């Protein structure tokens, strides 16, 4: 994630709310304060386009919004070489997204869960007891793979080229891979044995991202030599994708 000056951006660790600190903020969220986490930093970019082979086009993340529903998993390790700060900026998420007939999102991370169904929202630290929250305070869209895809892959799309057609997560895809010029940008940003990886799979039907990895590692290990992002989209348009309204909604003191 090199800036034009050759420096790395500072990881915004305070934007990730996990563990005990998140539990405190969830209570605050029930009283009208923001209780939602936000994604950590990667290379910034935006764009539009569609995938047709050859060079990877930008803007493909918008295809996820055209799906009826899907499930996802993603992991993000903070800025390269950030040491302890990288650990606090790291996270792993799983979730379910329903786009139609009405928006519903359920996101799970370590020590926290978040749900939005239409104009209602809830937060939980254990998945059993829930507190009502203001949907405007839960910026769950910032945590979805589409947002992170723009951050990590669109910025470097010109470095990716199609290397073949493959089935990924049971979906026929075009496999794009970052070239040697891309990997050379990050030489020296990891002191671990893992090689730099830049791979992404785009659905042939629908032009949406299905899976990807960018970096030296994409699991929240907190290692100074591990950084990157990885995601997977599964169960596309499955009738089993559903976000149920919480049953045990408790009231917190205001």
Rosetta silent file (secondary structure, phi, psi, omega in degrees, C-alpha in Angstrom):
SEQUENCE: XXXXXXXXXXXXXXXXXXXXXXXXXXXXXXXXXXXXXXXXXXXXXXXXXXXXXXXXXXXXXXXXXXXXXXXXXXXXXXXXXXXXXXXXXXXXXXXXXXXXXXXXXXXXXXXXXXXXXXXXXXXXXXXXXXXXXXXXXXXXXXXXXXXXXXXXXXXXXXXXXXXXXXXXXXXXXXXXXXXXXXXXXXXXXXXXXXXXXXXXXXXXXXXXXXXXXXXXXXXXXXXXXXXXXXXXXXXXXXXXXXXXXXXXXXXXXX
SCORE:     score description
SCORE:     0.000 S_00000001
   1 L     0.000   53.731 -177.537    0.000    0.000    0.000 S_00000001
   2 E   -73.313  135.223  170.572    2.668    2.440   -1.000 S_00000001
   3 L   -80.876  170.372 -179.535    1.787    6.073   -1.294 S_00000001
   4 L   -61.176  -24.676  178.975    3.233    8.153   -4.110 S_00000001
   5 L   -80.919   -6.708 -178.112    5.887    9.297   -1.639 S_00000001
   6 L    91.424    0.692  178.620    6.905    5.684   -1.018 S_00000001
   7 L   -96.422  160.918  175.200    5.451    5.660    2.505 S_00000001
   8 E   -92.814  145.093  175.134    2.706    3.423    3.825 S_00000001
   9 L   -68.532  148.667  177.646   -0.532    4.943    5.091 S_00000001
  10 L   -69.914  132.803  176.905   -1.054    4.758    8.843 S_00000001
  11 L   -68.843  134.286  179.617   -3.512    1.966    9.773 S_00000001
  12 L   -88.735   74.743 -176.160   -6.670    3.404   11.297 S_00000001
  13 H   -61.621  -30.931 -177.050   -6.793    0.917   14.163 S_00000001
  14 H   -69.691  -12.824  178.385   -9.311    3.024   16.040 S_00000001
  15 H   -82.392  -11.794  176.638  -11.854    2.384   13.288 S_00000001
  16 L   -98.220  123.934 -177.450  -11.941   -1.319   14.201 S_00000001
  17 L  -112.883  107.340 -176.760  -14.009   -2.013   17.308 S_00000001
  18 L  -132.810  166.189  173.070  -13.334   -5.453   18.738 S_00000001
  19 H    60.402 -143.912 -174.214  -13.285   -7.282   22.059 S_00000001
  20 H   -64.523  -37.829 -179.871  -14.094   -5.471   25.280 S_00000001
  21 H   -61.474  -37.970  178.871  -13.904   -2.013   23.761 S_00000001
  22 H   -65.872  -39.740  179.735  -16.579   -2.985   21.230 S_00000001
  23 H   -58.424  -40.069  178.628  -18.841   -4.277   23.983 S_00000001
  24 H   -65.416  -43.407 -177.342  -18.702   -0.862   25.648 S_00000001
  25 H   -70.905  -26.781  176.573  -19.442    0.946   22.393 S_00000001
  26 H   -64.663  -38.921  175.768  -22.357   -1.362   21.647 S_00000001
  27 H   -62.430  -44.635  178.258  -24.002   -0.153   24.823 S_00000001
  28 H   -60.899  -36.251  179.941  -23.353    3.414   23.750 S_00000001
  29 H   -62.335  -34.647  179.220  -24.867    2.618   20.352 S_00000001
  30 H   -68.679  -18.337 -179.988  -28.127    1.629   22.040 S_00000001
  31 L   -99.455    9.068  174.189  -28.172    5.116   23.577 S_00000001
  32 L   109.572    2.151  178.455  -27.781    6.867   20.234 S_00000001
  33 L   -99.754  163.178 -179.643  -24.012    6.769   19.594 S_00000001
  34 L   -67.105  133.959  179.861  -22.243    4.982   16.752 S_00000001
  35 L  -122.914    8.261 -172.796  -21.603    1.301   17.469 S_00000001
  36 L   -99.444  143.417  173.232  -20.363    0.131   14.100 S_00000001
  37 L   -80.974  174.136  175.770  -16.833   -0.750   13.068 S_00000001
  38 L  -141.327  158.661 -172.950  -15.295    0.322    9.783 S_00000001
  39 L   -72.562  156.788  179.790  -12.804   -1.271    7.442 S_00000001
  40 L   -88.024  177.363 -168.501   -9.082   -0.729    7.704 S_00000001
  41 L   -81.147  149.597  168.387   -6.860    0.856    5.109 S_00000001
  42 L  -147.205 -166.773  176.942   -5.597   -0.466    1.795 S_00000001
  43 L   -66.915  130.172 -176.776   -4.699    1.228   -1.490 S_00000001
  44 L   -84.199  139.305  178.465   -7.417    3.797   -2.235 S_00000001
  45 L  -168.116  167.882  170.985   -9.200    3.748   -5.593 S_00000001
  46 L  -156.230  167.851  178.652  -12.500    3.880   -7.394 S_00000001
  47 L   170.228 -174.038  178.118  -13.738    3.290  -10.923 S_00000001
  48 L  -148.997  155.320  179.295  -16.280    1.654  -13.183 S_00000001
  49 L   157.049 -175.094  178.853  -16.294   -0.972  -15.847 S_00000001
  50 L  -139.293  155.679 -175.872  -17.010   -4.613  -16.645 S_00000001
  51 L   -93.938  130.305  177.803  -14.872   -7.687  -16.958 S_00000001
  52 L  -140.471   26.247 -177.049  -14.420   -9.329  -20.358 S_00000001
  53 L    91.622  176.992 -178.285  -11.034  -10.978  -20.070 S_00000001
  54 L    69.429 -132.004 -179.642   -7.625   -9.481  -20.728 S_00000001
  55 E   -74.849  141.853  178.598   -6.804   -6.667  -18.320 S_00000001
  56 L   -68.454  127.385  176.993   -8.875   -6.463  -15.136 S_00000001
  57 L   -88.660  158.847  177.760  -11.343   -3.579  -15.271 S_00000001
  58 L   -88.708  167.824  175.496  -12.318   -1.436  -12.304 S_00000001
  59 L    82.908    5.856 -175.853  -15.778   -1.087  -10.787 S_00000001
  60 H   -69.665  -21.095 -179.104  -16.619   -4.797  -10.748 S_00000001
  61 H   -61.127  -24.820  179.953  -17.568   -4.686   -7.057 S_00000001
  62 H   -63.660  -20.335  178.312  -20.836   -3.004   -8.035 S_00000001
  63 H   -64.163  -24.789  179.379  -21.940   -6.359   -9.439 S_00000001
  64 H   -65.648  -31.684  179.553  -22.423   -7.683   -5.908 S_00000001
  65 H   -70.946  -17.988  179.777  -25.301   -5.252   -5.393 S_00000001
  66 H   -86.437   -9.005  176.884  -27.082   -6.783   -8.392 S_00000001
  67 L   -76.236  150.210  175.492  -27.198  -10.223   -6.776 S_00000001
  68 L   -66.327  -42.816  179.265  -30.350  -11.249   -4.937 S_00000001
  69 E  -166.970  164.263  175.518  -28.261  -12.482   -1.996 S_00000001
  70 E  -166.667  166.358  171.493  -24.930  -14.002   -1.023 S_00000001
  71 E  -115.379  157.339 -178.255  -22.739  -15.015    1.876 S_00000001
  72 E  -148.091  159.670  167.694  -19.174  -13.850    2.377 S_00000001
  73 E  -137.444  146.041  177.720  -16.038  -14.189    4.434 S_00000001
  74 E  -154.501  152.597  176.252  -13.149  -11.749    4.501 S_00000001
  75 E  -140.325  147.197 -174.953  -10.002  -11.044    6.471 S_00000001
  76 E  -143.471  122.403  174.368   -7.804   -8.003    6.579 S_00000001
  77 E  -102.598  139.549 -172.312   -4.420   -7.531    8.199 S_00000001
  78 L   -59.072 -163.086 -173.004   -3.363   -3.918    8.806 S_00000001
  79 L   -63.512  148.358  179.898   -0.656   -1.898    7.112 S_00000001
  80 L   -60.080  136.271  176.241    2.615   -3.603    6.148 S_00000001
  81 L    69.604   19.712 -174.591    5.294   -3.515    8.808 S_00000001
  82 L   -85.343   -7.895  177.469    2.931   -2.006   11.376 S_00000001
  83 L    59.798 -133.352 -178.569    3.819   -4.488   14.143 S_00000001
  84 H   -56.657  -33.642  178.456    1.424   -4.270   17.128 S_00000001
  85 H   -63.225  -33.107  178.692   -0.609   -1.621   15.339 S_00000001
  86 H   -63.505  -38.311 -179.601   -1.228   -4.136   12.567 S_00000001
  87 H   -62.893  -43.536 -177.815   -2.769   -6.528   15.072 S_00000001
  88 H   -72.764  -18.944  178.832   -5.240   -3.948   16.339 S_00000001
  89 L   -93.728   -0.096 -174.456   -6.185   -3.007   12.771 S_00000001
  90 L   -92.095  154.971  177.067   -6.805   -6.616   11.743 S_00000001
  91 E  -161.792  162.895  171.846  -10.115   -8.417   11.562 S_00000001
  92 E  -134.054  134.765 -176.531  -11.994  -11.387   10.163 S_00000001
  93 E  -130.319  149.952  164.466  -15.660  -11.213    9.179 S_00000001
  94 E  -131.360  157.592 -179.507  -18.389  -13.519    7.917 S_00000001
  95 E  -172.962  172.128  176.594  -21.823  -12.435    6.862 S_00000001
  96 E  -126.965  134.459  178.575  -25.000  -12.714    4.845 S_00000001
  97 E  -124.827  126.747  173.742  -26.283  -10.027    2.484 S_00000001
  98 E  -116.525  118.397 -179.702  -29.800   -9.926    1.037 S_00000001
  99 L   -93.581  -27.982 -174.376  -30.317   -7.215   -1.598 S_00000001
 100 L  -145.350  140.816   10.161  -33.802   -8.144   -2.794 S_00000001
 101 L   -80.452  -13.049  177.156  -36.707   -7.915   -2.166 S_00000001
 102 L  -142.808  150.241 -178.421  -35.462   -5.797    0.780 S_00000001
 103 L   -68.420  131.147  173.585  -32.018   -4.996    2.153 S_00000001
 104 E  -148.728  133.782 -177.539  -30.894   -7.171    5.065 S_00000001
 105 E  -135.247  136.590  175.369  -27.343   -7.616    6.362 S_00000001
 106 E  -132.269  117.305 -178.875  -25.931   -9.837    9.106 S_00000001
 107 E  -120.435  135.032  178.133  -22.237   -9.480    9.954 S_00000001
 108 E  -121.334  134.970  169.509  -20.297  -11.506   12.515 S_00000001
 109 E  -140.432  175.610 -177.508  -16.837  -10.811   13.861 S_00000001
 110 L   -61.139  116.991  176.003  -14.961  -11.810   16.991 S_00000001
 111 L    80.871   10.241 -179.482  -16.963  -10.523   19.949 S_00000001
 112 E  -161.342  148.121  172.279  -19.654   -8.727   17.947 S_00000001
 113 E  -137.598  150.262 -177.811  -22.570   -9.185   15.592 S_00000001
 114 E  -137.543  137.049  176.464  -24.559   -6.628   13.622 S_00000001
 115 E  -133.114  140.506  170.562  -27.917   -6.881   11.856 S_00000001
 116 E  -133.792  126.213  175.985  -29.853   -4.507    9.657 S_00000001
 117 E  -130.241  108.075 -177.307  -33.268   -5.420    8.264 S_00000001
 118 L    60.527 -120.254 -178.537  -34.930   -2.621    6.360 S_00000001
 119 L   -98.160   11.651  179.891  -35.130    0.362    8.704 S_00000001
 120 E  -112.680  148.789  179.996  -34.305   -1.642   11.857 S_00000001
 121 E  -145.769  152.215 -179.902  -30.870   -2.444   13.275 S_00000001
 122 E  -145.162  155.785  174.982  -29.427   -4.356   16.205 S_00000001
 123 E  -130.553  153.838 -179.550  -26.047   -5.041   17.788 S_00000001
 124 E  -151.980  149.954  173.692  -24.855   -7.916   19.964 S_00000001
 125 L  -103.336  -12.329 -177.347  -21.685   -9.077   21.681 S_00000001
 126 L  -130.367   -2.924 -179.516  -22.747  -12.727   22.046 S_00000001
 127 L    78.013    0.404  179.228  -25.297  -13.382   19.300 S_00000001
 128 L  -112.802  -52.259  177.357  -27.953  -14.068   21.944 S_00000001
 129 L   -96.750  127.404 -175.876  -28.719  -10.748   23.578 S_00000001
 130 E  -120.425  152.670  175.165  -29.333   -7.915   21.147 S_00000001
 131 E  -124.173  136.190  176.840  -29.783   -4.164   21.522 S_00000001
 132 E   -66.461  144.602 -178.773  -31.717   -1.974   19.110 S_00000001
 133 E  -139.356  165.854  176.599  -29.574    0.578   17.280 S_00000001
 134 L   -82.361  120.237  179.174  -29.962    3.397   14.798 S_00000001
 135 H   -53.828  -30.229  179.153  -29.353    2.044   11.254 S_00000001
 136 H   -67.408  -20.395  178.646  -27.666    5.346   10.463 S_00000001
 137 H   -88.419  -12.477 -178.090  -25.024    4.556   13.080 S_00000001
 138 L  -104.490   93.710 -178.946  -24.256    1.125   11.616 S_00000001
 139 L   -83.705   63.475 -175.256  -22.184    1.682    8.487 S_00000001
 140 H   -66.800  -27.161  179.493  -22.247   -1.994    7.563 S_00000001
 141 H   -59.420  -29.923  179.633  -21.774   -1.255    3.869 S_00000001
 142 H   -68.100  -18.685 -177.839  -18.212   -0.168    4.687 S_00000001
 143 H   -95.881   -9.958 -175.678  -17.494   -3.695    5.919 S_00000001
 144 L   -75.837  156.523 -178.913  -18.822   -5.594    2.939 S_00000001
 145 H   -54.848  -31.383 -178.766  -16.506   -7.151    0.339 S_00000001
 146 H   -60.704  -43.285 -179.663  -17.559   -4.583   -2.282 S_00000001
 147 H   -65.559  -44.780 -179.390  -16.087   -1.719   -0.275 S_00000001
 148 H   -69.446  -34.082  178.354  -12.851   -3.557    0.462 S_00000001
 149 H   -59.581  -46.092  177.932  -12.546   -4.764   -3.140 S_00000001
 150 H   -57.346  -43.476 -177.192  -12.522   -1.158   -4.349 S_00000001
 151 H   -65.020  -41.452 -173.023   -9.896   -0.316   -1.756 S_00000001
 152 H   -95.339  -39.982 -170.097   -7.524   -3.182   -2.533 S_00000001
 153 L  -100.221  -38.361 -177.005   -8.050   -4.266   -6.149 S_00000001
 154 H   -61.775  -35.540 -177.661   -9.344   -1.327   -8.182 S_00000001
 155 H   -61.942  -30.479 -176.396   -6.267    0.759   -7.384 S_00000001
 156 H  -115.122   21.518 -174.296   -3.993   -1.837   -8.989 S_00000001
 157 H   -57.614  -33.873 -176.729   -6.355   -3.228  -11.648 S_00000001
 158 H   -68.023  -14.643  178.758   -3.985   -2.362  -14.495 S_00000001
 159 H   -87.423   -6.617 -176.871   -1.416   -4.790  -13.039 S_00000001
 160 E  -101.139  142.648  175.359   -3.839   -7.741  -13.354 S_00000001
 161 E  -138.930  151.714  179.686   -4.367   -9.892  -16.447 S_00000001
 162 E   -66.828  134.567  178.246   -6.522  -12.936  -17.153 S_00000001
 163 E  -118.278    0.622  177.911   -4.694  -16.246  -16.772 S_00000001
 164 E   151.630  173.894  176.555   -7.554  -18.624  -17.474 S_00000001
 165 E  -104.542  134.481 -178.290  -11.070  -19.733  -16.705 S_00000001
 166 E  -144.237  158.861  170.899  -11.742  -21.639  -13.476 S_00000001
 167 E   -94.966  121.160 -179.163  -14.612  -22.635  -11.241 S_00000001
 168 E  -125.843  127.958 -177.634  -14.264  -20.859   -7.897 S_00000001
 169 L    52.389   38.818  178.770  -16.727  -21.345   -5.040 S_00000001
 170 L    68.813   17.609 -178.268  -18.894  -23.310   -7.507 S_00000001
 171 E  -120.904  126.364  175.529  -19.081  -20.297   -9.847 S_00000001
 172 E   -62.008  126.743 -172.659  -17.525  -20.212  -13.367 S_00000001
 173 E  -135.619  162.921  163.312  -14.950  -17.413  -13.251 S_00000001
 174 E  -100.135  126.864 -179.661  -12.130  -15.668  -15.057 S_00000001
 175 E   -91.866  122.350  175.904   -8.981  -15.845  -12.961 S_00000001
 176 E  -110.810  143.761 -177.233   -6.888  -12.657  -12.952 S_00000001
 177 E  -134.812  138.502  176.818   -3.393  -12.499  -11.511 S_00000001
 178 E   -68.741  142.222 -177.346   -1.118   -9.620  -10.630 S_00000001
 179 L   -86.614 -179.487 -176.343    2.050   -9.455  -12.707 S_00000001
 180 H   -65.219  -28.686  177.930    5.667   -9.223  -11.585 S_00000001
 181 H   -64.434  -35.320  177.550    5.621   -5.429  -11.740 S_00000001
 182 H   -67.723  -47.580 -179.009    2.949   -5.424   -9.057 S_00000001
 183 H   -63.889  -30.499 -179.650    4.832   -7.774   -6.762 S_00000001
 184 H   -68.159  -23.945  178.091    8.000   -5.707   -7.193 S_00000001
 185 H   -61.731  -32.948 -172.181    6.199   -2.707   -5.678 S_00000001
 186 L  -104.845   12.483  176.451    5.980   -4.533   -2.362 S_00000001
 187 L   -58.689  130.340  178.840    9.449   -6.046   -2.221 S_00000001
 188 L    89.243    1.100  179.058   10.784   -5.586    1.289 S_00000001
 189 L   -92.699    2.949  175.175    7.397   -5.051    2.950 S_00000001
 190 L  -143.050  137.705  176.149    7.441   -8.494    4.588 S_00000001
 191 L  -105.777   13.513  179.172   10.213  -10.317    6.403 S_00000001
 192 L   -93.365  175.038 -176.604    8.293  -13.592    6.443 S_00000001
 193 L   -82.189  -12.533 -175.158    8.612  -16.608    4.134 S_00000001
 194 L   -71.739  137.751  177.614    5.239  -16.208    2.414 S_00000001
 195 L   -77.308  155.693  174.659    5.328  -14.972   -1.194 S_00000001
 196 L   -68.412  136.775  179.229    3.336  -11.939   -2.294 S_00000001
 197 E  -126.910  140.431  174.310   -0.005  -12.950   -3.839 S_00000001
 198 E  -145.858   94.613 -178.013   -2.411  -10.994   -5.998 S_00000001
 199 E  -135.036  142.346  175.120   -5.217  -13.129   -7.420 S_00000001
 200 E  -147.595  142.746  179.814   -8.880  -12.421   -8.049 S_00000001
 201 E  -115.448  126.502 -177.785  -11.678  -14.443   -9.602 S_00000001
 202 E  -113.990  129.872 -179.307  -14.510  -12.644  -11.431 S_00000001
 203 E   -60.187  132.051  177.925  -17.811  -14.358  -12.255 S_00000001
 204 L   -67.607  -34.698  178.908  -18.270  -14.853  -15.997 S_00000001
 205 L  -104.270  101.130  178.447  -22.002  -14.352  -15.600 S_00000001
 206 L   116.303  -16.391  176.258  -22.610  -11.090  -13.756 S_00000001
 207 L    51.724   48.574  176.380  -19.077   -9.635  -13.623 S_00000001
 208 L  -120.642  151.467  179.407  -18.838   -9.627   -9.833 S_00000001
 209 E   -67.470  136.496 -179.532  -15.873  -10.561   -7.624 S_00000001
 210 E  -110.258  -36.823 -178.828  -16.050  -14.128   -6.291 S_00000001
 211 E  -161.361  153.120  177.566  -12.736  -14.544   -4.474 S_00000001
 212 E  -169.545  158.488  174.274   -9.459  -12.743   -4.060 S_00000001
 213 E  -146.171  138.410 -179.498   -6.263  -12.329   -2.111 S_00000001
 214 E  -143.148  114.550  176.934   -3.845   -9.400   -2.059 S_00000001
 215 E   130.133 -165.337 -179.936   -0.714   -9.316    0.093 S_00000001
 216 L   -93.116  -24.205  175.470    1.599  -11.606    2.026 S_00000001
 217 L  -162.575  153.719  179.848   -1.050  -13.014    4.324 S_00000001
 218 L  -139.349   56.834  171.260   -4.728  -12.361    4.937 S_00000001
 219 L  -138.900  142.373 -173.114   -5.484  -13.678    8.382 S_00000001
 220 L   -73.476   70.794 -177.607   -5.554  -11.487   11.505 S_00000001
 221 L   -86.943  -23.530 -177.674   -2.305  -12.801   12.971 S_00000001
 222 L    78.030    6.918  179.732   -0.936   -9.426   14.022 S_00000001
 223 L   -74.754  138.140  179.348    2.458  -10.338   12.624 S_00000001
 224 L   -65.610  -20.147 -177.999    4.520   -7.406   11.383 S_00000001
 225 L   -96.961    5.522 -179.685    5.492   -9.518    8.380 S_00000001
 226 L  -120.722  126.082  174.552    1.893  -10.358    7.429 S_00000001
 227 L  -154.325  154.440  178.357   -0.479   -7.957    5.735 S_00000001
 228 E   147.608 -174.784 -177.498   -3.159   -8.157    3.124 S_00000001
 229 E  -140.050  141.494  175.307   -6.797   -8.788    2.330 S_00000001
 230 E  -143.412  148.851  179.211   -8.726  -11.894    1.275 S_00000001
 231 E  -151.022  159.286  173.564  -12.396  -12.567    0.586 S_00000001
 232 E  -143.227  136.910  174.380  -14.793  -15.213   -0.700 S_00000001
 233 E  -108.815  126.755 -177.808  -18.350  -14.913   -2.010 S_00000001
 234 E  -135.122  172.961  173.832  -20.481  -18.055   -1.666 S_00000001
 235 L    51.429   42.670 -177.416  -24.110  -19.260   -1.777 S_00000001
 236 L   -63.297  126.876  177.293  -24.990  -16.741   -4.459 S_00000001
 237 L    58.542   24.360  179.111  -28.773  -16.227   -4.752 S_00000001
 238 L   -73.141  138.871  177.262  -29.436  -19.196   -2.462 S_00000001
 239 L   -66.139  -17.916 -179.398  -32.944  -19.417   -1.011 S_00000001
 240 L   -79.554  -11.573  179.227  -31.300  -20.323    2.302 S_00000001
 241 L   -72.697  115.212 -178.492  -29.768  -16.853    2.638 S_00000001
 242 L  -151.775  150.621  175.957  -31.834  -15.100    5.279 S_00000001
 243 L  -121.185  108.950 -176.449  -31.386  -12.598    8.103 S_00000001
 244 L   -84.881  143.507  176.100  -33.755  -13.320   10.972 S_00000001
 245 L   -66.969  133.845  179.150  -35.013  -10.606   13.303 S_00000001
 246 L   -58.627  145.922  178.063  -33.470  -11.023   16.801 S_00000001
 247 L   -93.381  -47.053 -174.482  -35.777  -12.534   19.428 S_00000001
 248 L   -95.406   83.182  179.413  -34.059  -11.541   22.644 S_00000001
 249 E   -98.779  117.063 -176.285  -33.748   -7.759   22.382 S_00000001
 250 L  -103.826  157.038  179.574  -32.709   -6.232   25.706 S_00000001
 251 L  -100.273  132.085  174.979  -32.816   -2.635   26.839 S_00000001
 252 L   -98.370  150.278  177.318  -29.638   -0.894   28.005 S_00000001
 253 L   -64.160  141.498 -179.307  -29.764    2.012   30.419 S_00000001
 254 L   -96.410    0.000    0.000  -29.685    5.405   28.696 S_00000001
